[in-house]
Tab-separated table of C-alpha atoms in Angstrom:
chain	number	residue	atom	x	y	z
A	1	MET	CA	106.620	87.329	66.695
A	2	THR	CA	106.340	90.358	69.075
A	3	ASP	CA	102.709	91.070	67.905
A	4	LYS	CA	101.898	87.593	68.523
A	5	ILE	CA	103.208	87.910	72.274
A	6	LYS	CA	101.228	90.929	72.584
A	7	LYS	CA	97.985	89.270	71.485
A	8	PHE	CA	98.822	86.491	73.747
A	9	PHE	CA	98.510	88.761	76.801
A	10	GLN	CA	95.599	90.681	75.479
A	11	LYS	CA	93.664	87.509	75.154
A	12	LYS	CA	94.704	86.290	78.697
A	13	LYS	CA	93.816	89.595	80.324
A	14	VAL	CA	90.216	89.700	78.746
A	15	ASP	CA	89.654	86.074	79.432
A	16	ALA	CA	88.292	85.764	82.910
A	17	LYS	CA	89.561	82.112	82.878
A	18	PHE	CA	93.200	83.344	82.919
A	19	LYS	CA	92.870	86.476	85.246
A	20	LEU	CA	94.994	86.086	88.380
A	21	ALA	CA	92.758	88.520	90.512
A	22	GLY	CA	90.485	91.444	90.281
A	23	PRO	CA	91.797	95.041	90.244
A	24	GLY	CA	93.733	96.033	93.320
A	25	HIS	CA	94.354	94.350	96.452
A	26	LYS	CA	96.188	94.789	99.799
A	27	LEU	CA	99.816	94.175	99.513
A	28	SER	CA	99.650	91.564	102.349
A	29	GLU	CA	96.797	89.706	100.425
A	30	SER	CA	97.408	86.816	98.242
A	31	THR	CA	96.799	87.419	94.546
A	32	ILE	CA	96.629	83.922	92.953
A	33	SER	CA	93.557	81.934	93.043
A	34	SER	CA	93.967	79.169	90.606
A	35	GLN	CA	95.791	76.001	90.651
A	36	SER	CA	99.195	75.999	89.115
A	37	SER	CA	100.956	72.949	87.347
A	38	GLY	CA	103.280	70.652	88.912
A	39	SER	CA	103.974	71.325	92.699
A	40	MET	CA	102.536	74.895	92.372
A	41	GLN	CA	99.887	75.198	95.316
A	42	LYS	CA	96.446	77.057	95.683
A	43	ASP	CA	96.832	80.437	97.261
A	44	ALA	CA	94.213	82.340	99.405
A	45	PRO	CA	90.850	83.122	97.856
A	46	VAL	CA	90.692	86.194	95.626
A	47	MET	CA	88.736	89.054	97.026
A	48	LYS	CA	87.139	91.363	94.312
A	49	ARG	CA	86.291	94.845	95.190
A	50	SER	CA	82.986	96.731	94.305
A	51	GLY	CA	83.053	100.282	95.106
A	52	LEU	CA	84.611	102.045	98.180
A	53	SER	CA	85.122	99.787	101.464
A	54	GLN	CA	83.809	101.137	104.667
A	55	GLU	CA	87.332	101.569	105.953
A	56	SER	CA	88.183	103.826	102.764
A	57	LYS	CA	85.109	105.954	103.574
A	58	VAL	CA	86.255	106.345	107.217
A	59	ALA	CA	89.647	107.216	106.054
A	60	ALA	CA	88.526	109.692	103.442
A	61	ASP	CA	86.063	111.490	106.117
A	62	ALA	CA	88.964	111.516	108.577
A	63	ALA	CA	91.224	113.115	105.999
A	64	LEU	CA	88.608	115.853	105.596
A	65	ALA	CA	88.138	116.229	109.401
A	66	ARG	CA	91.995	116.607	109.676
A	67	LEU	CA	92.077	119.135	107.018
A	68	GLN	CA	89.167	121.167	108.913
A	69	GLN	CA	91.331	121.150	112.025
A	70	LYS	CA	94.302	122.702	110.171
A	71	ARG	CA	92.215	125.571	108.943
A	72	GLU	CA	93.334	128.176	111.392
A	73	ASN	CA	96.984	126.888	110.845
A	74	PRO	CA	98.700	129.911	108.665
A	75	VAL	CA	101.145	127.452	107.376
A	76	PHE	CA	98.312	125.250	106.043
A	77	ASN	CA	96.236	127.789	104.094
A	78	THR	CA	94.915	125.493	101.341
A	79	SER	CA	91.481	126.517	100.122
A	80	LEU	CA	89.671	123.942	102.424
A	81	ALA	CA	86.145	124.727	101.456
A	82	ALA	CA	86.794	124.008	97.764
A	83	ILE	CA	88.547	120.737	98.529
A	84	GLN	CA	85.754	119.438	100.837
A	85	ALA	CA	83.065	120.117	98.557
A	86	GLN	CA	84.901	118.409	95.741
A	87	VAL	CA	86.064	115.490	97.659
A	88	LYS	CA	82.532	114.891	99.020
A	89	ARG	CA	81.120	114.972	95.403
A	90	GLU	CA	83.736	112.488	94.585
A	91	LEU	CA	83.016	110.188	97.251
A	92	GLU	CA	79.291	110.705	96.424
A	93	ASN	CA	79.645	109.758	93.051
A	94	GLU	CA	81.786	106.718	93.935
A	95	ARG	CA	79.155	105.288	96.157
A	96	ALA	CA	76.225	105.984	93.797
A	97	SER	CA	77.868	104.522	90.653
A	98	GLY	CA	79.447	101.420	92.447
A	99	SER	CA	82.606	101.740	90.270
A	100	GLU	CA	85.798	100.155	90.617
A	101	ALA	CA	88.251	101.298	93.491
A	102	THR	CA	90.063	104.488	93.012
A	103	THR	CA	93.613	105.541	93.871
A	104	SER	CA	92.606	106.621	97.305
A	105	GLU	CA	91.281	103.238	98.168
A	106	ASN	CA	94.249	101.420	96.926
A	107	VAL	CA	96.427	103.541	99.068
A	108	VAL	CA	94.332	103.407	102.097
A	109	GLU	CA	94.249	99.672	101.938
A	110	ARG	CA	97.925	99.542	101.544
A	111	ARG	CA	98.373	101.413	104.597
A	112	GLU	CA	96.199	99.094	106.615
A	113	SER	CA	98.760	96.230	105.680
A	114	GLU	CA	101.696	98.557	106.639
A	115	MET	CA	100.548	99.343	110.384
A	116	ASP	CA	103.345	97.183	111.874
A	117	LEU	CA	106.215	98.812	109.894
A	118	PRO	CA	108.503	101.129	111.448
A	119	LYS	CA	107.070	104.676	111.802
A	120	ASN	CA	110.384	106.377	110.819
A	121	TYR	CA	110.342	104.625	107.360
A	122	ALA	CA	109.557	107.149	104.470
A	123	ALA	CA	108.061	104.335	102.641
A	124	SER	CA	107.174	100.546	103.444
A	125	GLY	CA	108.962	99.255	100.644
A	126	VAL	CA	109.216	99.070	96.878
A	127	TYR	CA	106.119	97.830	94.745
A	128	PHE	CA	105.394	97.038	91.173
A	129	LYS	CA	102.701	96.491	88.672
A	130	CYS	CA	102.165	94.354	85.775
A	131	PRO	CA	99.277	95.637	83.708
A	132	ILE	CA	99.552	92.866	81.050
A	133	ILE	CA	98.716	90.302	83.696
A	134	SER	CA	96.716	91.954	86.379
A	135	ASN	CA	96.129	95.206	88.170
A	136	ASP	CA	97.901	94.112	91.403
A	137	ILE	CA	100.322	96.027	93.213
A	138	ILE	CA	102.716	94.031	95.117
A	139	THR	CA	106.589	93.326	95.589
A	140	ARG	CA	108.977	92.086	92.946
A	141	ASP	CA	109.316	88.778	94.735
A	142	GLU	CA	105.594	88.317	94.781
A	143	TRP	CA	105.368	89.391	91.123
A	144	LYS	CA	107.954	86.651	90.297
A	145	LYS	CA	105.883	84.071	91.991
A	146	ASN	CA	102.683	85.176	90.370
A	147	ILE	CA	104.260	85.375	86.845
A	148	LYS	CA	105.500	82.006	87.161
A	149	ILE	CA	102.159	80.547	88.311
A	150	PHE	CA	100.426	82.636	85.457
A	151	LEU	CA	102.837	81.326	82.826
A	152	TYR	CA	102.708	77.697	83.771
A	153	GLU	CA	98.845	77.769	83.798
A	154	GLN	CA	99.142	78.615	80.043
A	155	LEU	CA	101.154	75.675	78.925
A	156	GLU	CA	98.332	73.393	77.994
A	157	GLU	CA	96.922	75.892	75.677
A	158	GLU	CA	99.876	77.614	74.138
A	159	ARG	CA	102.895	75.393	75.037
A	160	GLY	CA	105.481	76.813	72.630
A	161	LEU	CA	105.086	80.627	73.119
A	162	THR	CA	104.610	80.067	76.859
A	163	ALA	CA	107.827	77.988	77.287
A	164	CYS	CA	109.659	80.969	75.545
A	165	LEU	CA	108.251	83.354	78.120
A	166	ILE	CA	109.055	80.976	80.976
A	167	ILE	CA	112.616	80.770	79.670
A	168	GLN	CA	113.124	84.548	79.739
A	169	SER	CA	110.877	85.525	82.948
A	170	CYS	CA	111.675	82.724	85.346
A	171	ASN	CA	115.504	82.439	85.227
A	172	SER	CA	117.822	85.233	86.843
A	173	ASN	CA	121.064	84.673	85.096
A	174	ARG	CA	120.549	86.490	81.705
A	175	GLU	CA	123.982	85.018	80.198
A	176	LYS	CA	122.871	81.511	80.965
A	177	VAL	CA	119.323	82.162	79.419
A	178	GLU	CA	121.002	83.559	76.292
A	179	THR	CA	123.269	80.398	75.956
A	180	CYS	CA	120.273	78.317	76.431
A	181	VAL	CA	118.305	80.109	73.699
A	182	GLU	CA	120.947	79.660	71.202
A	183	THR	CA	121.621	75.886	72.001
A	184	LEU	CA	117.881	75.430	71.650
A	185	CYS	CA	117.727	77.242	68.340
A	186	LYS	CA	120.643	75.170	67.145
A	187	TYR	CA	118.910	71.977	67.937
A	188	LEU	CA	115.750	72.981	66.130
A	189	GLU	CA	117.796	74.688	63.142
A	190	ASN	CA	119.523	71.335	62.619
A	191	ILE	CA	116.229	69.673	62.181
A	192	VAL	CA	114.910	72.190	59.907
A	193	ASN	CA	117.896	72.261	57.744
A	194	ASN	CA	118.390	68.507	57.748
A	195	PRO	CA	114.771	67.061	58.156
A	196	ASP	CA	115.984	63.464	57.296
A	197	GLU	CA	119.035	63.289	59.305
A	198	GLU	CA	118.443	60.946	62.273
A	199	LYS	CA	121.367	62.135	64.333
A	200	PHE	CA	119.758	65.447	64.536
A	201	GLN	CA	116.454	64.194	65.902
A	202	LYS	CA	118.048	62.749	69.178
A	203	ILE	CA	119.346	64.679	72.271
A	204	ARG	CA	121.243	62.410	74.828
A	205	MET	CA	120.245	63.811	78.127
A	206	SER	CA	123.566	63.127	79.646
A	207	ASN	CA	125.417	64.985	77.098
A	208	ARG	CA	127.735	67.583	78.690
A	209	VAL	CA	126.251	70.591	76.632
A	210	PHE	CA	122.610	69.623	77.407
A	211	CYS	CA	123.208	69.098	81.074
A	212	GLU	CA	125.065	72.439	81.500
A	213	ARG	CA	123.315	74.739	78.957
A	214	VAL	CA	119.861	73.499	78.745
A	215	GLN	CA	118.491	71.339	81.468
A	216	PRO	CA	119.096	73.811	84.361
A	217	ILE	CA	117.206	76.635	82.590
A	218	GLU	CA	113.549	76.480	83.677
A	219	GLY	CA	111.278	76.274	80.683
A	220	SER	CA	113.729	74.514	78.368
A	221	MET	CA	112.221	71.081	78.719
A	222	GLU	CA	108.574	72.594	78.019
A	223	LEU	CA	110.027	74.237	74.801
A	224	LEU	CA	111.555	70.862	73.555
A	225	LEU	CA	108.284	69.093	74.277
A	226	ALA	CA	106.380	71.782	72.518
A	227	ALA	CA	108.971	71.361	69.422
A	228	GLY	CA	107.804	67.687	69.202
A	229	PHE	CA	110.595	65.929	71.325
A	230	MET	CA	109.644	63.067	73.896
A	231	GLN	CA	111.696	61.461	76.551
A	232	GLN	CA	112.542	57.931	75.612
A	233	MET	CA	115.110	55.202	76.740
A	234	ILE	CA	117.126	53.953	74.003
A	235	THR	CA	119.507	50.918	73.923
A	236	ASN	CA	123.120	51.915	72.903
A	237	ALA	CA	125.381	49.910	70.844
A	238	ASP	CA	127.163	48.427	73.912
A	239	GLY	CA	123.673	47.115	75.190
A	240	THR	CA	123.355	49.925	77.893
A	241	GLU	CA	120.281	51.968	78.117
A	242	GLU	CA	120.220	55.758	78.186
A	243	GLU	CA	117.575	58.346	78.291
A	244	TYR	CA	117.276	60.565	75.182
A	245	LEU	CA	114.970	63.332	73.846
A	246	VAL	CA	113.731	62.066	70.486
A	247	PHE	CA	111.957	64.119	68.007
A	248	ASN	CA	108.931	62.853	66.403
A	249	ARG	CA	107.620	64.636	63.207
A	250	GLU	CA	103.989	63.414	64.151
A	251	ASN	CA	103.989	65.631	67.433
A	252	VAL	CA	104.026	68.963	65.269
A	253	PRO	CA	101.785	70.007	62.526
A	254	SER	CA	104.823	70.718	60.208
A	255	ILE	CA	108.578	71.350	60.266
A	256	ASP	CA	107.527	75.031	59.603
A	257	MET	CA	106.306	75.381	63.363
A	258	LEU	CA	109.972	74.663	64.451
A	259	THR	CA	110.770	77.969	62.411
A	260	THR	CA	108.059	79.628	64.430
A	261	LEU	CA	109.420	78.561	67.659
A	262	ILE	CA	112.969	79.576	66.830
A	263	ASP	CA	111.647	83.079	65.941
A	264	ALA	CA	109.838	83.085	69.146
A	265	LEU	CA	112.833	81.989	71.293
A	266	ARG	CA	114.852	84.803	69.760
A	267	THR	CA	112.270	87.696	70.020
A	268	ALA	CA	110.567	86.760	73.455
A	269	GLU	CA	111.564	89.040	76.317
A	270	PRO	CA	111.096	88.850	80.067
A	271	ILE	CA	107.762	90.050	81.304
A	272	GLN	CA	108.260	93.529	82.480
A	273	LEU	CA	107.311	95.216	85.627
A	274	GLU	CA	106.339	98.796	86.277
A	275	LEU	CA	107.448	100.592	89.312
A	276	ASP	CA	104.395	101.756	91.431
A	277	ARG	CA	105.008	105.284	92.670
A	278	ASN	CA	103.420	104.443	96.270
A	279	LEU	CA	101.937	107.963	96.241
A	280	GLN	CA	101.531	109.561	99.670
A	281	VAL	CA	100.495	112.938	100.762
A	282	LEU	CA	102.128	114.485	103.955
A	283	LEU	CA	101.466	117.323	106.131
A	284	PRO	CA	104.690	119.514	107.134
A	285	SER	CA	104.987	117.990	110.567
A	286	GLN	CA	105.367	114.493	109.008
A	287	ALA	CA	108.429	115.643	106.805
A	288	ALA	CA	110.356	117.377	109.746
A	289	THR	CA	112.195	114.115	110.597
A	290	LYS	CA	115.044	112.709	108.302
A	291	MET	CA	113.791	110.237	105.681
A	292	GLN	CA	114.658	106.638	106.597
A	293	LEU	CA	114.579	104.152	103.738
A	294	PRO	CA	113.796	100.372	104.104
A	295	PRO	CA	116.410	97.723	102.871
A	296	SER	CA	114.495	97.333	99.523
A	297	PHE	CA	115.636	100.607	98.298
A	298	TYR	CA	119.280	99.405	98.470
A	299	ALA	CA	121.431	97.851	95.639
A	300	ILE	CA	123.511	96.108	98.414
A	301	THR	CA	122.155	93.883	101.308
A	302	SER	CA	121.938	95.680	104.920
A	303	GLU	CA	124.881	93.668	106.097
A	304	GLU	CA	127.132	95.142	103.448
A	305	LEU	CA	125.753	98.423	103.833
A	306	LYS	CA	126.638	98.607	107.538
A	307	LYS	CA	130.164	97.209	106.976
A	308	GLU	CA	130.799	99.749	104.362
A	309	GLN	CA	129.691	102.541	106.574
A	310	GLN	CA	131.807	101.361	109.393
A	311	LEU	CA	134.793	101.133	107.044
A	312	ARG	CA	134.155	104.643	105.768
A	313	MET	CA	133.959	106.053	109.345
A	314	GLU	CA	137.306	104.428	110.179
A	315	ALA	CA	138.828	105.905	106.944
A	316	ILE	CA	137.708	109.444	107.986
A	317	GLU	CA	139.022	109.052	111.594
A	318	ARG	CA	142.482	107.874	110.035
A	319	SER	CA	142.772	110.652	107.655
A	320	GLN	CA	142.265	114.384	108.216
A	321	MET	CA	143.609	115.425	104.816
A	322	LEU	CA	141.790	118.058	102.761
A	323	ARG	CA	139.667	116.675	100.075
A	324	THR	CA	139.387	118.210	96.631
A	325	LYS	CA	136.101	118.765	94.896
A	326	ALA	CA	136.575	115.907	92.499
A	327	MET	CA	137.403	113.594	95.334
A	328	ARG	CA	134.202	114.492	97.088
A	329	GLU	CA	132.004	114.135	93.791
A	330	LYS	CA	133.636	110.647	93.357
A	331	ASP	CA	132.534	109.712	96.781
A	332	GLU	CA	129.012	111.112	96.351
A	333	LEU	CA	128.384	109.116	93.327
A	334	ARG	CA	129.706	105.860	95.000
A	335	GLU	CA	127.260	106.612	97.747
A	336	MET	CA	124.501	106.999	95.390
A	337	ARG	CA	125.066	103.876	93.508
A	338	LYS	CA	124.224	101.826	96.858
A	339	TYR	CA	120.556	102.575	95.963
A	340	LYS	CA	118.182	101.145	93.421
A	341	PHE	CA	115.328	103.426	94.409
A	342	ALA	CA	114.799	106.971	95.679
A	343	ILE	CA	112.098	108.869	97.632
A	344	ILE	CA	111.089	112.230	95.795
A	345	ARG	CA	108.956	114.723	97.862
A	346	VAL	CA	107.508	117.929	96.471
A	347	ARG	CA	106.704	120.578	98.666
A	348	PHE	CA	103.864	123.082	97.775
A	349	PRO	CA	103.510	126.607	99.030
A	350	ASP	CA	100.669	125.450	101.434
A	351	GLY	CA	103.301	123.146	103.117
A	352	ILE	CA	101.773	119.834	101.773
A	353	LEU	CA	104.082	117.449	100.357
A	354	LEU	CA	103.457	115.017	97.536
A	355	GLN	CA	105.608	111.788	97.804
A	356	GLY	CA	106.692	109.240	95.169
A	357	THR	CA	109.059	106.379	94.719
A	358	PHE	CA	111.401	106.381	91.668
A	359	SER	CA	114.270	104.306	90.109
A	360	VAL	CA	117.470	106.184	90.460
A	361	TYR	CA	117.854	105.960	86.636
A	362	GLU	CA	114.645	107.487	85.987
A	363	ARG	CA	114.694	110.946	84.354
A	364	TYR	CA	113.477	114.300	85.639
A	365	SER	CA	110.673	114.139	82.977
A	366	ASP	CA	109.388	111.240	84.970
A	367	ILE	CA	109.236	113.397	88.288
A	368	HIS	CA	107.572	116.217	86.292
A	369	ASP	CA	104.926	113.688	84.732
A	370	PHE	CA	104.265	112.571	88.329
A	371	VAL	CA	103.563	115.883	89.680
A	372	GLN	CA	101.674	117.154	86.640
A	373	GLU	CA	99.119	114.271	86.891
A	374	ASN	CA	98.346	114.877	90.389
A	375	LEU	CA	97.896	118.820	90.156
A	376	GLU	CA	94.432	120.419	90.278
A	377	HIS	CA	95.328	122.945	87.666
A	378	SER	CA	96.762	120.355	85.324
A	379	GLY	CA	98.608	121.151	82.218
A	380	LEU	CA	100.131	124.415	83.361
A	381	PRO	CA	103.873	124.854	83.460
A	382	PHE	CA	105.539	124.792	86.858
A	383	VAL	CA	109.095	124.484	88.101
A	384	LEU	CA	110.841	122.546	90.803
A	385	ASN	CA	113.849	123.653	92.917
A	386	THR	CA	116.299	121.415	94.454
A	387	PRO	CA	117.512	122.017	97.969
A	388	THR	CA	120.640	123.458	96.713
A	389	GLY	CA	118.740	126.121	94.784
A	390	HIS	CA	118.970	124.807	91.353
A	391	LYS	CA	116.042	125.413	89.202
A	392	LEU	CA	114.843	122.259	87.386
A	393	VAL	CA	113.234	123.190	83.852
A	394	LEU	CA	111.806	120.443	81.718
A	395	GLU	CA	113.299	121.797	78.565
A	396	GLU	CA	116.745	121.544	80.087
A	397	ASP	CA	116.684	118.817	82.654
A	398	ALA	CA	114.133	116.446	81.000
A	399	GLU	CA	116.607	113.600	80.213
A	400	LYS	CA	118.844	113.945	83.280
A	401	THR	CA	118.441	110.828	85.906
A	402	LEU	CA	117.968	111.252	89.441
A	403	ILE	CA	121.807	110.433	89.887
A	404	ASP	CA	122.733	113.137	87.429
A	405	LEU	CA	120.633	115.743	89.403
A	406	ARG	CA	122.021	114.323	92.865
A	407	LEU	CA	118.464	113.584	94.074
A	408	VAL	CA	119.389	110.087	95.343
A	409	PRO	CA	118.356	108.672	97.807
A	410	ALA	CA	115.815	111.098	98.944
A	411	THR	CA	115.116	114.657	98.509
A	412	VAL	CA	112.554	117.480	98.787
A	413	LEU	CA	111.799	119.566	95.812
A	414	ILE	CA	110.087	123.055	96.180
A	415	PHE	CA	107.087	123.562	93.912
A	416	ALA	CA	106.444	126.892	91.960
A	417	TRP	CA	104.276	127.916	89.105
A	418	HIS	CA	106.138	129.195	86.057
A	419	SER	CA	106.129	132.894	85.678
A	420	SER	CA	104.120	132.751	82.525
A	421	VAL	CA	101.086	131.396	84.293
A	422	ILE	CA	101.293	133.279	87.786
A	423	ASP	CA	98.478	135.901	86.730
A	424	GLU	CA	96.181	133.062	85.532
A	425	ILE	CA	96.477	131.059	88.824
A	426	ASN	CA	95.938	134.411	90.871
A	427	ASN	CA	92.624	134.994	88.926
A	428	SER	CA	91.588	131.186	89.517
A	429	PRO	CA	89.006	130.709	92.433
A	430	ASN	CA	91.063	127.666	93.274
A	431	LYS	CA	94.309	129.573	93.437
A	432	ASP	CA	95.307	128.187	96.752
A	433	VAL	CA	94.594	124.672	95.701
A	434	TYR	CA	97.569	122.671	94.208
A	435	LEU	CA	96.626	118.929	94.412
A	436	LYS	CA	93.456	117.327	93.119
A	437	PRO	CA	90.807	116.444	95.740
A	438	GLU	CA	90.938	112.825	95.361
A	439	VAL	CA	94.655	113.083	96.023
A	440	MET	CA	94.283	115.502	99.114
A	441	VAL	CA	92.036	112.855	100.769
A	442	LEU	CA	95.373	110.762	100.983
A	443	VAL	CA	96.799	113.015	103.862
A	444	GLN	CA	97.993	110.766	106.304
A	445	GLU	CA	97.402	111.150	110.107
A	446	VAL	CA	100.152	112.591	112.221
């Protein structure tokens, strides 16, 4: 059944009829263009890109100009000539081929939508991707809405499997979802195991179990309709009429289909989102101030955070007692658990900083991969040093989380080549170039 779900999404992604949008959009831009079922409304028209926009070209040229202005600055001694030449070639190739927008355009357009945000924030928010549906990069709440619309659009063609995915993806309470799934499976198993028993083919809609465990869960009614049930008024023995869900064998190809639905119910999982790194490249002057994080980085609400900070300050004022190392570490861990996401900045010897957003439970290997994929000399070993002087080594620290390494909520790591490749780097014509040219054009204005 897992393979069937994968094929379901593969088919939807290649079929233009079911695409939500083209690749890449501004974060402020609507991503849904088609009509949803029920009360769903049409969103704004989809804007499909073709090649670099004029704004992206201007931004890239401006980045080059800013790099040129820094040429005489000893703190910023990157090999500018090499960067400029390569970046210009990249932009020329982009214009000539008319290919899809690159990472640089995605980030430039995102910044256009962030102009009104506070300037002291290290990031405007937390954004996600869902490659199995589209290439949009938007907030989690926007994805929830888009996923719901996407799934309801599929009901007419693939009602059973789609209903399973709606149950898993459109309800937030996991415990209630599990209870609903087990109840639905019980309904269907009763029919499979007792196909001629009439009592198993009717569900009274006022029944307490149905009202508490099934009806409140979005997608449950769609699943029962896919399983062959229909709403029907039935006269009870006392003459009163009551609404039931009644199974009709003619509504399904065979009883075996119910077994397939039971399997789908128990194996389907919520549609997963991937955290977008929100890649940024900063000049040394932009990293001089303390990093401020927006509310979306916190695991608690801003009101709860302010209240907790106030209580902590009052406790410190009341108590002047000496604190042990264990007590300090306990407080530090409690502080870090307030956050869901963290900002990681990597400072290179030329002063440039590479910034990315990470979940606090991601591992050091994820940071290492993020840095590696943006390096000009990709594939060569390197080390990152923490502000406390701890050298992070892939072989030793790969599986440690950001919380384990005390890198939450924000930190700056210092980049250095591994000693085994220093001679190779020094003999390279690009020895002073650290980041790829298409990444360097993302340098932000001061």
